[in-house]
C-alpha positions as YAML, in Angstrom:
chain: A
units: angstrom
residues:
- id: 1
  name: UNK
  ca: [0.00, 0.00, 0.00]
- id: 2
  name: UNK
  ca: [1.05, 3.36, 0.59]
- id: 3
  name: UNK
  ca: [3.21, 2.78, 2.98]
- id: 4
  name: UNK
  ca: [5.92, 0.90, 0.83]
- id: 5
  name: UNK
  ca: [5.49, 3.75, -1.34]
- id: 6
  name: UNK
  ca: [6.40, 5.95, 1.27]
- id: 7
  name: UNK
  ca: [9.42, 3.42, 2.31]
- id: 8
  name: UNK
  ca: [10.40, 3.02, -1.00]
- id: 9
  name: UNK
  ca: [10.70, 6.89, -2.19]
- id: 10
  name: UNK
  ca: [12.33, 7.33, 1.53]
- id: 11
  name: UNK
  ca: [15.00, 5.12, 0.68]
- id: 12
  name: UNK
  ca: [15.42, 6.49, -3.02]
- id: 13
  name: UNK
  ca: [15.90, 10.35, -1.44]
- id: 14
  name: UNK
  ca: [18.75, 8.79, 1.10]
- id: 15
  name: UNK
  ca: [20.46, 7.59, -2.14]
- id: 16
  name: UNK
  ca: [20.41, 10.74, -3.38]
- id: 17
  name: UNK
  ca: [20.78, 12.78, -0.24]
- id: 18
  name: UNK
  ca: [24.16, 10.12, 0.21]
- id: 19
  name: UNK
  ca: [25.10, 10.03, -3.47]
- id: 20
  name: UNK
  ca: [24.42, 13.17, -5.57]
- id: 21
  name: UNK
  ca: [25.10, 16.57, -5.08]
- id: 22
  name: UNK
  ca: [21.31, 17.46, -6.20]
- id: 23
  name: UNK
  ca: [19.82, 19.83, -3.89]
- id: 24
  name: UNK
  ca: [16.75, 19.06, -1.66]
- id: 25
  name: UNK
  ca: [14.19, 20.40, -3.87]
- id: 26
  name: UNK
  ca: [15.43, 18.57, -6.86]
- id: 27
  name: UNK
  ca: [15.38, 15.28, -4.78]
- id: 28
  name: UNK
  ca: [12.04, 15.94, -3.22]
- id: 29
  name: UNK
  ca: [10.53, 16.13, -7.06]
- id: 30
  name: UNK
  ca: [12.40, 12.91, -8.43]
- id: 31
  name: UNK
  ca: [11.30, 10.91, -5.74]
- id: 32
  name: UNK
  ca: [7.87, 12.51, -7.20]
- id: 33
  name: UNK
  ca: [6.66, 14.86, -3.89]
- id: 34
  name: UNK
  ca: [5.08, 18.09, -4.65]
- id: 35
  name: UNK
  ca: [5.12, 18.96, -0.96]
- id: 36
  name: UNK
  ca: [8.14, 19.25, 0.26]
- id: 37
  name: UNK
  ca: [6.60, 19.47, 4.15]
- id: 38
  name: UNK
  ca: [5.11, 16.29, 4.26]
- id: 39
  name: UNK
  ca: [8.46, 14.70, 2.39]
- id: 40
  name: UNK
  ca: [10.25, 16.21, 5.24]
- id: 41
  name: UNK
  ca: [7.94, 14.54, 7.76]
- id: 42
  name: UNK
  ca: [7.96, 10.96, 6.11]
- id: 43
  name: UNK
  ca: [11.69, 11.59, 5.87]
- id: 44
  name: UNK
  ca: [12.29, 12.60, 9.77]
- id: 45
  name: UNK
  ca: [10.31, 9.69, 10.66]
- id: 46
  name: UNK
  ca: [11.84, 6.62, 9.11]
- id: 47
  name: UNK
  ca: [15.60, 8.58, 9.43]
- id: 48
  name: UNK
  ca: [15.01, 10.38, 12.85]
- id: 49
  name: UNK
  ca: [16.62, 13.47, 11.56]
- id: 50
  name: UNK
  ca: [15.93, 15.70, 8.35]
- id: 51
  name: UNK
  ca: [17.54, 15.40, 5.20]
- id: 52
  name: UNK
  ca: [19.95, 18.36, 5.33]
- id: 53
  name: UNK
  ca: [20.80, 16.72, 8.57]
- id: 54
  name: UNK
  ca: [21.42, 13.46, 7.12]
- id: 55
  name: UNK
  ca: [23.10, 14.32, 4.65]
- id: 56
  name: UNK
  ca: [25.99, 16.59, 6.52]
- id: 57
  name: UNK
  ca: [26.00, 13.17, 8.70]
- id: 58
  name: UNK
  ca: [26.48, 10.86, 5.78]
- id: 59
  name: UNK
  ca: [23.74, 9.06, 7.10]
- id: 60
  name: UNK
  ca: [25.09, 8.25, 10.19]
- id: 61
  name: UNK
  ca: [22.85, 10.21, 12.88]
- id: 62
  name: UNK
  ca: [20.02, 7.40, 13.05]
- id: 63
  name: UNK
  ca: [21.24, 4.17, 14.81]
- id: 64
  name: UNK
  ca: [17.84, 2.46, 14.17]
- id: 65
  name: UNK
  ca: [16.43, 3.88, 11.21]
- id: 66
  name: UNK
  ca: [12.68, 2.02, 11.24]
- id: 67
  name: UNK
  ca: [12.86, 0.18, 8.13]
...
């Protein structure tokens, strides 16, 4: 259901956030959100932290990311 769609486009935005130099907004509309709020919230709540966090972490802030 939804939520694997949410999982799934979560995990394709920490690819991104971890491998590309694209900016937020550019990952937020690949991953195909057109609110950026609510991808922040789906994103702070499987990753514990936002994605500008995450990404100046390298993805290391989240010892039990709920996947």
């Amino acid at each position: 259901g939804s939520e694997m769609c949410i999982r799934d486009s979560m995990r394709r935005a920490e690819k991104m956030l971890l491998h590309t130099d694209f900016s937020i907004e550019k990952i937020v509309e690949t991953v195909g959100y057109t609110d950026k709020s609510r991808f922040y919230r789906n994103f702070k709540a499987m990753y514990c932290v936002s994605p500008v966090k995450y990404r100046k972490g390298r993805g290391e802030l989240c010892p039990y990311p709920s996947n």
